[in-house]
Coordinates of C-alpha atoms and ligand atoms in Angstrom, one line a residue:
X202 CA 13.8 -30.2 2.7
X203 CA 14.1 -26.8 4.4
X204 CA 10.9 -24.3 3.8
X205 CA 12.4 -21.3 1.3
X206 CA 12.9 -18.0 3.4
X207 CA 11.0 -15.3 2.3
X208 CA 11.8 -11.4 2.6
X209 CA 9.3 -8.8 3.5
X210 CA 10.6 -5.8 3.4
X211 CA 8.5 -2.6 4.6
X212 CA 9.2 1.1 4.0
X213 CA 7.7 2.6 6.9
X214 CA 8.1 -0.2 9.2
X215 CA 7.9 1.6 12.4
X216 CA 3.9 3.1 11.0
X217 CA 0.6 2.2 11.8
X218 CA -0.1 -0.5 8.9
X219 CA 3.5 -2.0 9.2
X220 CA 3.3 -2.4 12.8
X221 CA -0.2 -3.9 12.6
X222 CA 0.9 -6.2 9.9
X223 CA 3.5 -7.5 11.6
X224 CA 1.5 -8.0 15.0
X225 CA -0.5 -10.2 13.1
X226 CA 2.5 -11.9 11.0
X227 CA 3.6 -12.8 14.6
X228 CA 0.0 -14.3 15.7
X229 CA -0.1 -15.7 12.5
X230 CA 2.9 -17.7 13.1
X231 CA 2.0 -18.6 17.0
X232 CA -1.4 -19.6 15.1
X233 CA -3.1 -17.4 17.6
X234 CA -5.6 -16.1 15.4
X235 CA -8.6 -16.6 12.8
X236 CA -7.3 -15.7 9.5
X237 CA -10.3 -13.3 9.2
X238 CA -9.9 -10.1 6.7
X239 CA -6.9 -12.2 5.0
X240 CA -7.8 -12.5 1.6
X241 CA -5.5 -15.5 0.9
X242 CA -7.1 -17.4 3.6
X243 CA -10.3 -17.9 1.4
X244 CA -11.0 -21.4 0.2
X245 CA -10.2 -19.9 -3.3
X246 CA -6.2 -20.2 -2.3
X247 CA -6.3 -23.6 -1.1
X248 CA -4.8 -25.1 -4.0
X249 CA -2.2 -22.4 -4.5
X250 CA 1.4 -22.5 -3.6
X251 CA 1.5 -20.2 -1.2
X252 CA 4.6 -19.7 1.2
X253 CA 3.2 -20.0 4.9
X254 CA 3.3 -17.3 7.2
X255 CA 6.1 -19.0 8.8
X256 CA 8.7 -18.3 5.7
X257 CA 8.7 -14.6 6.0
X258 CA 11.4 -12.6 7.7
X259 CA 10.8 -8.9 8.2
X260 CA 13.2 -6.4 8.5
X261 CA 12.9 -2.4 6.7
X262 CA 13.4 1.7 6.3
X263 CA 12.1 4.1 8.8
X264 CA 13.0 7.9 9.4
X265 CA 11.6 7.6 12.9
X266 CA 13.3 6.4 16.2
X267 CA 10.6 5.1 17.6
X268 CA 10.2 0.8 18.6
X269 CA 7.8 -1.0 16.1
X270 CA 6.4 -2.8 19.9
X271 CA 5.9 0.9 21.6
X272 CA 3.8 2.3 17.8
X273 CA 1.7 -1.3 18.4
X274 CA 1.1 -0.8 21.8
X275 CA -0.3 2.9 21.1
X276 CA -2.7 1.0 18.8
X277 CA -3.5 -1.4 22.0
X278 CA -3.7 1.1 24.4
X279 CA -4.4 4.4 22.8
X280 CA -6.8 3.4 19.8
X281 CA -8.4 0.4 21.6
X282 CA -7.8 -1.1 18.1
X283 CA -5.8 -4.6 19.1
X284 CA -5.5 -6.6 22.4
X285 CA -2.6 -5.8 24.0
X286 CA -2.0 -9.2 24.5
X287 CA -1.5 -10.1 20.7
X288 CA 1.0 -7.2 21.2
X289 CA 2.8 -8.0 24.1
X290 CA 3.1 -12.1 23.0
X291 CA 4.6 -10.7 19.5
X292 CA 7.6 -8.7 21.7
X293 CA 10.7 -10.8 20.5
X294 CA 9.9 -10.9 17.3
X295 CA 9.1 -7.3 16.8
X296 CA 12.5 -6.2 18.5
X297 CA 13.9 -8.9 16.3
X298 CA 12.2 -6.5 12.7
X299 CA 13.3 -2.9 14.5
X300 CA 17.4 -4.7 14.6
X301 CA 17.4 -5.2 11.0
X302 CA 15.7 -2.1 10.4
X303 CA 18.2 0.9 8.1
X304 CA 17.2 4.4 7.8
X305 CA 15.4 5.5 4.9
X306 CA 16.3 8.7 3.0
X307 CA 13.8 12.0 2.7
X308 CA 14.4 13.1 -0.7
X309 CA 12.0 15.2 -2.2
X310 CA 9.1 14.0 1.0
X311 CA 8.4 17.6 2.2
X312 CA 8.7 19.7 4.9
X313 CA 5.8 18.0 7.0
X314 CA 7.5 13.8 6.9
X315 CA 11.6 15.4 7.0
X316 CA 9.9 16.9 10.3
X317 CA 8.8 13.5 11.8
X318 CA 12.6 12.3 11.0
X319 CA 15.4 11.6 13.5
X320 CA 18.7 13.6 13.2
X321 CA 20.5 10.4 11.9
X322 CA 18.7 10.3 8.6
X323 CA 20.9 10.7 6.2
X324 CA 20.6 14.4 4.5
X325 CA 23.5 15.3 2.8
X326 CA 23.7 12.5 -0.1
X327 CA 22.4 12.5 -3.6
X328 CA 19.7 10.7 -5.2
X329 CA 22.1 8.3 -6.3
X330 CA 23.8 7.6 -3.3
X331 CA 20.4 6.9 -1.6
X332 CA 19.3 4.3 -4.3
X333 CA 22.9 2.7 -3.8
X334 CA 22.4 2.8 0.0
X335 CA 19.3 1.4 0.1
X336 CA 20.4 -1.4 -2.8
X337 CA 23.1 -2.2 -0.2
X338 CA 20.8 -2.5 3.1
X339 CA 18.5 -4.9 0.9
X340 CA 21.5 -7.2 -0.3
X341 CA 23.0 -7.6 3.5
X342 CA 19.3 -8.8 4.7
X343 CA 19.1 -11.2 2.0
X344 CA 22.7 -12.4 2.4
X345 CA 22.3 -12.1 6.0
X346 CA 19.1 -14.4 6.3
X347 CA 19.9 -16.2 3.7
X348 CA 16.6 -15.0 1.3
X349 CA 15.5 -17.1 -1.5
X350 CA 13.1 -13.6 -3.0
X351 CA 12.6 -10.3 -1.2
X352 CA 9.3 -8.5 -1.3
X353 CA 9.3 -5.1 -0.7
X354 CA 6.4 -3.1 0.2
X355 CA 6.1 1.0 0.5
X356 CA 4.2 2.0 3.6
X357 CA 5.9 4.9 4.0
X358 CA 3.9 8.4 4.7
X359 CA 1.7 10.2 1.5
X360 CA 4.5 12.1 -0.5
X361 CA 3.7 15.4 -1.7
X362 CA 2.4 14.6 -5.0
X363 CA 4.6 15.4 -8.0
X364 CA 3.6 16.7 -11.7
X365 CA 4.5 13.2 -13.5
X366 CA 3.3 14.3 -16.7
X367 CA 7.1 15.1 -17.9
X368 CA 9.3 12.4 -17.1
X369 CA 10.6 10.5 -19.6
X370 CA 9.2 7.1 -21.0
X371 CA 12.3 5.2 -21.8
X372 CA 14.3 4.1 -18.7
X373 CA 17.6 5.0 -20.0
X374 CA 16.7 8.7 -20.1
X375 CA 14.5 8.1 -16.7
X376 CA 17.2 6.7 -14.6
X377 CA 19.5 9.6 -15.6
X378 CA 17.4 11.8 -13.7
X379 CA 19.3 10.4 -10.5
X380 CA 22.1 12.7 -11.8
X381 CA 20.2 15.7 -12.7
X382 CA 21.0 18.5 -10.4
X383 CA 17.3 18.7 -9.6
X384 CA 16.1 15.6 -9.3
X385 CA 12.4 15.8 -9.3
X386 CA 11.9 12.3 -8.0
X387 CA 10.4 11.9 -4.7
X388 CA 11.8 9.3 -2.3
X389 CA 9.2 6.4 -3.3
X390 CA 10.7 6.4 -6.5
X391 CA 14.3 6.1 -5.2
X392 CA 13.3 3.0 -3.6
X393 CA 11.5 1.5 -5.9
X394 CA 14.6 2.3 -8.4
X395 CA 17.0 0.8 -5.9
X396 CA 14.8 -2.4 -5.5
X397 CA 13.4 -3.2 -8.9
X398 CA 17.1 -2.9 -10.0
X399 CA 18.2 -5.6 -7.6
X400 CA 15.5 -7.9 -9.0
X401 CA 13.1 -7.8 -6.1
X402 CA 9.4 -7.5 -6.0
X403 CA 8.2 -3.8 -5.4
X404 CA 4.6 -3.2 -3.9
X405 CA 3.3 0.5 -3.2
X406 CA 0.5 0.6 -1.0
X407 CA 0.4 4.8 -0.9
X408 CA -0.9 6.9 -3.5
X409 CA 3.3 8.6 -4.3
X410 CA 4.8 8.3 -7.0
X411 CA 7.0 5.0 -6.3
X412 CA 7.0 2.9 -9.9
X413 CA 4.2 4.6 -11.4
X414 CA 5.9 6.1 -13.8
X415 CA 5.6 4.2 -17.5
X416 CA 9.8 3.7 -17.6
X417 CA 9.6 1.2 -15.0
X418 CA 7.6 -1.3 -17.1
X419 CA 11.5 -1.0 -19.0
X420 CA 13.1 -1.2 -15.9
X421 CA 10.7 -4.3 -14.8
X422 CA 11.4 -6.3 -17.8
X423 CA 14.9 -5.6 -17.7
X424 CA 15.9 -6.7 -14.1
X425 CA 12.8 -9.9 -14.6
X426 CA 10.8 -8.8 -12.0
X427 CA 7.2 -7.3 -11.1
X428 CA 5.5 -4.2 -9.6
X429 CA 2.0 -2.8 -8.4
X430 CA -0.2 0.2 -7.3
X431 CA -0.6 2.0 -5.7
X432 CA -2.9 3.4 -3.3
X433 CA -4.8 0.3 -0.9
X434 CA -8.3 0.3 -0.7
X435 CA -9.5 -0.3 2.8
X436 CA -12.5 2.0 3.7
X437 CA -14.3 4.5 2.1
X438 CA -12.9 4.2 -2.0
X439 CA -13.6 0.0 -1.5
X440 CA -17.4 1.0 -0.6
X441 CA -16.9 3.4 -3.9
X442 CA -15.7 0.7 -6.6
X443 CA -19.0 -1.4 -4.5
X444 CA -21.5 0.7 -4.9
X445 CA -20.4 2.9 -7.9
X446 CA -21.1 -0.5 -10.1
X447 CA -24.8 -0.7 -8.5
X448 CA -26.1 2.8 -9.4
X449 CA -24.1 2.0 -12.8
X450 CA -26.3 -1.1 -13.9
X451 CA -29.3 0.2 -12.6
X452 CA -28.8 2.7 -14.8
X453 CA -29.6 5.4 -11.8
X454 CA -28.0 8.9 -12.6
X455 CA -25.6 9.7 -9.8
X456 CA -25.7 13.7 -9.6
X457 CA -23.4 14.2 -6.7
X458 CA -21.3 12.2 -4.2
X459 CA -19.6 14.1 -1.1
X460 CA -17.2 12.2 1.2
X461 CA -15.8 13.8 4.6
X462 CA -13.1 11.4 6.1
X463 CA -11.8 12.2 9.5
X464 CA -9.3 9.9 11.7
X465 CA -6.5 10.8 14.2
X466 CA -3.4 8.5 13.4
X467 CA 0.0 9.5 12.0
X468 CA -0.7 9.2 8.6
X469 CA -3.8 11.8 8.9
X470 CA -1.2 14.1 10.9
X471 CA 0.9 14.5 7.8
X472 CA -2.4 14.6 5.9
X473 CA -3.3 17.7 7.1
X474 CA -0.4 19.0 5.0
X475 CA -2.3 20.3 1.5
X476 CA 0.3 19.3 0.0
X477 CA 0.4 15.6 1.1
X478 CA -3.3 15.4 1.2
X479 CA -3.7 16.3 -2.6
X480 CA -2.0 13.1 -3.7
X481 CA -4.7 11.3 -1.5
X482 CA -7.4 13.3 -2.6
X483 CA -7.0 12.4 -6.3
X484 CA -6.4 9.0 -5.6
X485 CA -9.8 8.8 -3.8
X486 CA -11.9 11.2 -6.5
X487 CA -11.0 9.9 -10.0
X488 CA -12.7 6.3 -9.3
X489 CA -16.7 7.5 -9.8
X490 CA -16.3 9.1 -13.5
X491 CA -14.0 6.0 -14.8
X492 CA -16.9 3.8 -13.2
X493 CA -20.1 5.4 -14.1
X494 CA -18.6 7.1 -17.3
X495 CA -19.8 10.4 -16.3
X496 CA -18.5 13.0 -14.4
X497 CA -21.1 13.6 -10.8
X498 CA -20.2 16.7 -9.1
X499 CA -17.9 15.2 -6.1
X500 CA -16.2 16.3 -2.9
X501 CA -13.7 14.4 -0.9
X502 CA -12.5 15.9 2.6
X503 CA -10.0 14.7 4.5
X504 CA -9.7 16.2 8.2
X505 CA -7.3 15.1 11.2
X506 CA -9.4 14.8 14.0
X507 CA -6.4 13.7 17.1
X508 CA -9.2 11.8 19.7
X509 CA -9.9 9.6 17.0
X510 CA -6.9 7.9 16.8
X511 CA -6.5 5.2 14.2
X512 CA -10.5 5.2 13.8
X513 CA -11.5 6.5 10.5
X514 CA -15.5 7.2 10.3
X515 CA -16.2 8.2 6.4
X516 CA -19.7 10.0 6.2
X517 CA -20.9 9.8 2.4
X518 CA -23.7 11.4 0.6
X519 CA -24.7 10.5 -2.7
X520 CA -27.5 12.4 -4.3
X521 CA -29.1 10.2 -7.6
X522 CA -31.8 10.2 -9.8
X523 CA -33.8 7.6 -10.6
X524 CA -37.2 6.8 -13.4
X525 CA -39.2 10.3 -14.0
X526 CA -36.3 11.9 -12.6
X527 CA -37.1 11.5 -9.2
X528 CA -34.3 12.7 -6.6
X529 CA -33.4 10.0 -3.9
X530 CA -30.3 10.2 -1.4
X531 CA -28.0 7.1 -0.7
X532 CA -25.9 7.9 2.8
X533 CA -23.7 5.7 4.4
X534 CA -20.8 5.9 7.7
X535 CA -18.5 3.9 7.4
X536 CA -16.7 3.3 10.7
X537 CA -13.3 1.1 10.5
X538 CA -9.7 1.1 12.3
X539 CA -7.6 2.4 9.4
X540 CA -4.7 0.0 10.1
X541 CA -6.4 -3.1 10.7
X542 CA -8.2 -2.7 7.5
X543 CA -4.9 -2.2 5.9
X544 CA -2.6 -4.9 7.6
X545 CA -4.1 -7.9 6.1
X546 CA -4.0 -6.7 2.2
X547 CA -0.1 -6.1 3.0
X548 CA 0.2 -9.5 4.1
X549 CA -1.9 -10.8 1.4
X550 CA 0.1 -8.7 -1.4
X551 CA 3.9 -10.4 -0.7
X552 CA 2.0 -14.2 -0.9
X553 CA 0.8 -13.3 -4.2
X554 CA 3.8 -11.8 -4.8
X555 CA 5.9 -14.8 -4.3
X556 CA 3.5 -16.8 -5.7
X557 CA 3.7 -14.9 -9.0
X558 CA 7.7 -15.0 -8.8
X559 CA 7.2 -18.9 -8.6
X560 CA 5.5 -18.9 -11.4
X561 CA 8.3 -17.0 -13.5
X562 CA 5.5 -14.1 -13.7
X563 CA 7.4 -10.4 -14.4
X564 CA 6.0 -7.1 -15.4
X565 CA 2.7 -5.4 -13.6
X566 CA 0.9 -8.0 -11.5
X567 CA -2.6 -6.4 -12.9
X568 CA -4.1 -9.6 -10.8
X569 CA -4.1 -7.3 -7.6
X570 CA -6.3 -4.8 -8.9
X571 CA -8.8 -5.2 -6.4
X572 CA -6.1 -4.2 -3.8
X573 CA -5.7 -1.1 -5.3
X574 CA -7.6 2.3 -5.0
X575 CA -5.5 3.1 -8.7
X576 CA -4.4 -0.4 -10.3
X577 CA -1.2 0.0 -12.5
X578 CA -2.2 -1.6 -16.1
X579 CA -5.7 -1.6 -15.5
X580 CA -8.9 -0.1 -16.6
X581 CA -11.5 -1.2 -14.2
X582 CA -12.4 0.4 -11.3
X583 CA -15.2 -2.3 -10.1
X584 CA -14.2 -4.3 -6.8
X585 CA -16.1 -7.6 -8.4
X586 CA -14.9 -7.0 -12.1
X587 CA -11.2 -6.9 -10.4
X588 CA -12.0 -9.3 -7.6
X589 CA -12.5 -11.4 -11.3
X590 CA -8.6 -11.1 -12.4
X591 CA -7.6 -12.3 -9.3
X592 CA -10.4 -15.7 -9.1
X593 CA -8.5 -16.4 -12.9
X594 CA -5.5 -16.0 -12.0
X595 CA -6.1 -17.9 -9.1
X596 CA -8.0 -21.0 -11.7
X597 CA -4.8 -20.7 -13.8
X598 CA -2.2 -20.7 -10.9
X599 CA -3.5 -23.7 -8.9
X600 CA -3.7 -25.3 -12.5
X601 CA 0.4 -25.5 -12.4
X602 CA 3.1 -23.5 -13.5
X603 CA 2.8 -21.3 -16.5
Ligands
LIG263 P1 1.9 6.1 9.4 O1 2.1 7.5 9.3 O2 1.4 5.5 10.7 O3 3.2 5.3 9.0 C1 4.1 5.8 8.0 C2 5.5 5.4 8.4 O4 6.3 5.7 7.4 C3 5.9 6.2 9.6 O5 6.5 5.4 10.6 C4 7.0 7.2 9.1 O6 8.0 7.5 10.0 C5 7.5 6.3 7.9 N1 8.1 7.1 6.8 C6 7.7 8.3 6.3 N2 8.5 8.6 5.3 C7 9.4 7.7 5.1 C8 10.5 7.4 4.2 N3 10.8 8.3 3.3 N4 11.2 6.3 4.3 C9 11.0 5.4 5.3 N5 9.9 5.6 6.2 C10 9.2 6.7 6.1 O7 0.9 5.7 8.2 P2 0.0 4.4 8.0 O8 -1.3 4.7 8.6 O9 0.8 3.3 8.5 O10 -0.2 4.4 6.5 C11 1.0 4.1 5.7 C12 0.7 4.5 4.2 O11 -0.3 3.6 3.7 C13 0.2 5.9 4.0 O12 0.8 6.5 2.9 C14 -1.2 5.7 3.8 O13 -1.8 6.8 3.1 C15 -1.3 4.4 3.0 N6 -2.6 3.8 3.1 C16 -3.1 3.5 4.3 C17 -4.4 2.9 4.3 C18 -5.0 2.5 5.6 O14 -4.4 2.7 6.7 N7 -6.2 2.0 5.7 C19 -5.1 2.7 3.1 C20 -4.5 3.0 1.9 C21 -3.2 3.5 1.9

C-alpha cells in the first residue's frame, strides 16, 4: 500500500526558518543527517505513528521574489550557519517548493514587511477575497499532489501587534469582520481563517495574531480541526521557562532579570520596526511573573546588529536574593543560529500534527506547549511541566487510537 502524502504548507517559505527547515526536510529524506535537535527523533516517539520525512510535500506564501536555494545559500555562505553542501545537494527539491509557491497578501502587516514585498502581491483586494485566494491556492496543492491532510505552518515576518482585547468571542460575529470596512485583522489571521475553514491544521510559530483569538476555538470545532501558538521558543525565552522554575523551587527571590538580544537576519531587520518588535517583546516578557508568581522588575531588548547575521547572542542578567537576603547575580550568553534552532521544532510540529489528526484529535493541541514561548489553552510556562503534556500524550498515543 502506498505511504499517505502529507502537506506542509509554510507562510514565509522563502525566510530564514522555512528555508532551513526545508534544507533539512531534504537531508532528512536523502538520510544525510543525524536527527539531532529533532524532538520527534527521541526514543520517546518510537512507538508513535508518525508519518516519515519522506511523506511530506512542501509548497507555500511568500511576498518576496527571492529562490528558497539563494535565502539557504546566504545561510551557507553568509552566516556560516549550514554546509553548503547540504544546500547545494537539496537544489531540485527546493526549486521543486518555490514552483508551488502563491503569493501571500499584506493586509494589515505594516509599512516595514509591505516594504520587503514584490510588485506582484496582490494589493487591491479585500479581506475576503484574500481568505478566498489563499482557500483556493491550498485546495489546488492538495488536489494537485493528491494530499491525504495539509499542515500549515505561519513563518511569516512579526506583525505589528494588534489591540485583541475587542474582537468578538463568537465566530459568527468574528468572521463578519472580513466585511467590515476596517477590518482590524492582520494578515495572520486571514490565513489562519482561510485554512482552519478548509479543515486543515493551522500552526503559528510567530508571536501575531494568527488564531489566537478565543472565536477560533468555534471556528476549530466547527470545520473538525486543530490549532496552536504561538510564538517558538528557541533561545533566550527556552533558557527562561529553564531556569525561571529553578529560582522558583528554591524559593530564591528573583529581583530583576534584563535580556539584550542582538542578531542580524531578516526577521531582526523588520524587528527594528517598534512596532513589530512590541509583539516580540511581550511575547518574551510575560513568561517570569506567570512562572515565579511575582512580578521582578524586567527588561527585554531586541537590537539588529547586520554582521551578525542569523547568530543571535542573548546576554542575560538576573539579579536574586537568596537566605538573609543576600544579593547574588546569575548571568548567562547564550550564543545560537536563530534558524537552526527554529527549523527542527517546525518539522517536529506538522508530525505531531498529523499524528493528532490520526488520532481524530480537534481543538488546541495544548500537547505542544513546550514549543511555544505563549501556549494557546495553557497555563504553565515551565519547559519540564510542559515537556510533561507532551511525554502523556505521547504514553496515550503509542497506547492506540483514542
Ligand atoms: P525571516 O524574516 O527570515 O522570514 C520571514 C519570511 O516571511 C520572509 O521570507 C518574508 O518575505 C515572509 N513574509 C512576510 N510577511 C508575509 C506574509 N504576509 N505572507 C507570506 N510571507 C510573508 O524570519 P525568520 O527568521 O524565518 O522567522 C520567521 C518567523 O518566526 C518570525 O516571525 C520570527 O519572529 C518567528 N520566530 C523565529 C524564531 C527563530 O528564528 N529562532 C523563534 C521564534 C519565532
Amino acid at each position: 500500500m502506498s505511504r499517505p502524502r502529507i502537506g506542509l504548507w509554510l507562510i514565509g517559505t522563502r525566510g530564514g526558518v522555512a528555508s532551513t527547515a526545508l534544507v533539512g526536510l531534504a537531508a532528512l529524506k536523502q538520510q544525510r543527517m543525524p536527527p539531532v535537535g529533532l524532538v520527534t527523533e527521541l526514543p520517546l516517539f518510537a512507538e508513535l505513528d508518525l508519518p516519515d520525512w519522506s511523506d511530506f510535500v512542501v509548497g507555500g506564501h511568500e511576498i518576496r521574489d527571492v529562490s528558497i536555494f539563494d535565502e539557504a545559500m546566504c545561510l551557507a555562505t553568509q552566516s556560516r550557519a549550514i554546509e553548503p553542501e547540504l544546500v547545494l545537494r537539496a537544489r531540485s527539491e527546493l526549486d521543486a517548493i518555490d514552483r508551488r509557491v502563491c503569493w501571500g497578501t499584506l493586509h494589515g502587516v505594516g509599512s516595514t514587511i509591505t516594504q520587503l514585498a514584490d510588485n506582484e502581491v496582490p494589493r487591491q483586494e479585500n479581506p475576503r477575497e484574500a481568505v478566498e485566494r489563499i482557500q483556493q491556492d491550498l485546495q489546488a496543492f492538495a488536489a494537485a499532489e493528491d494530499l491525504e491532510h495539509v499542515i500549515v505552518v505561519n513563518v511569516a515576518s512579526t506583525e505589528p501587534a494588534i489591540d485583541s482585547s475587542r474582537l468578538p468571542a463568537e465566530w459568527d460575529k468574528f468572521e463578519k469582520l472580513l466585511d467590515a470596512e476596517e477590518c482590524p485583522l492582520p494578515a495572520s489571521s486571514l490565513y489562519a481563517i482561510a485554512v482552519l475553514e478548509l479543515g486543515c491544521s493551522y500552526i503559528n510559530f510567530t508571536p501575531a495574531l494568527g488564531s489566537t483569538p478565543a472565536a477560533f476555538d468555534q471556528l476549530v470545532r466547527r470545520r473538525a480541526t486543530r490549532h496552536m501558538g504561538c510564538d517558538g521558543k528557541t533561545g533566550e525565552t527556552l533558557m527562561k521557562s529553564v531556569l525561571g522554575p529553578m529560582f522558583a523551587h528554591r524559593h530564591l527571590d528573583v529581583m530583576s532579570w534584563v535580556g539584550h538580544n542582538i542578531f542580524g537576519n531578516l526577521d531582526g531587520r523588520v524587528l527594528d520596526d517598534p512596532a513589530n518588535k512590541q509583539a516580540k517583546v511581550a511575547s518574551k516578557d510575560h513568561l517570569l511573573r506567570e512562572i515565579l508568581g511575582y512580578a521582578p522588575q524586567t527588561h527585554v531588548s531586541i537590537e539588529h546588529i547586520a554582521s551578525l547575521g542569523d547568530w543571535k547572542t542573548a546576554w542575560d542578567h538576573i539579579h536574586f536574593r537568596g537566605f538573609l537576603g543576600t544579593p547574588m547575580t546569575l548571568q548567562f550568553i547564550w550564543q545560537g543560529c536563530d534558524s537552526l534552532l527554529a527549523a527542527p521544532l517546525v518539522l517536529d510540529m506538522a508530525r505531531l500534527a498529523d499524528a493528532a489528526r490520526r488520532r481524530g484529535e480537534i481543538g488546541t493541541l495544548t500537547f505542544l506547549a513546550s514549543f511555544f514561548k505563549s501556549p494557546r489553552g495553557v497555563d504553565e510556562q515551565g519547559f519540564i511541566r510542559q515537556f510533561h503534556l507532551l511525554e502523556s500524550w505521547v504514553q496515550r498515543a503509542s497506547a492506540g487510537p483514542k
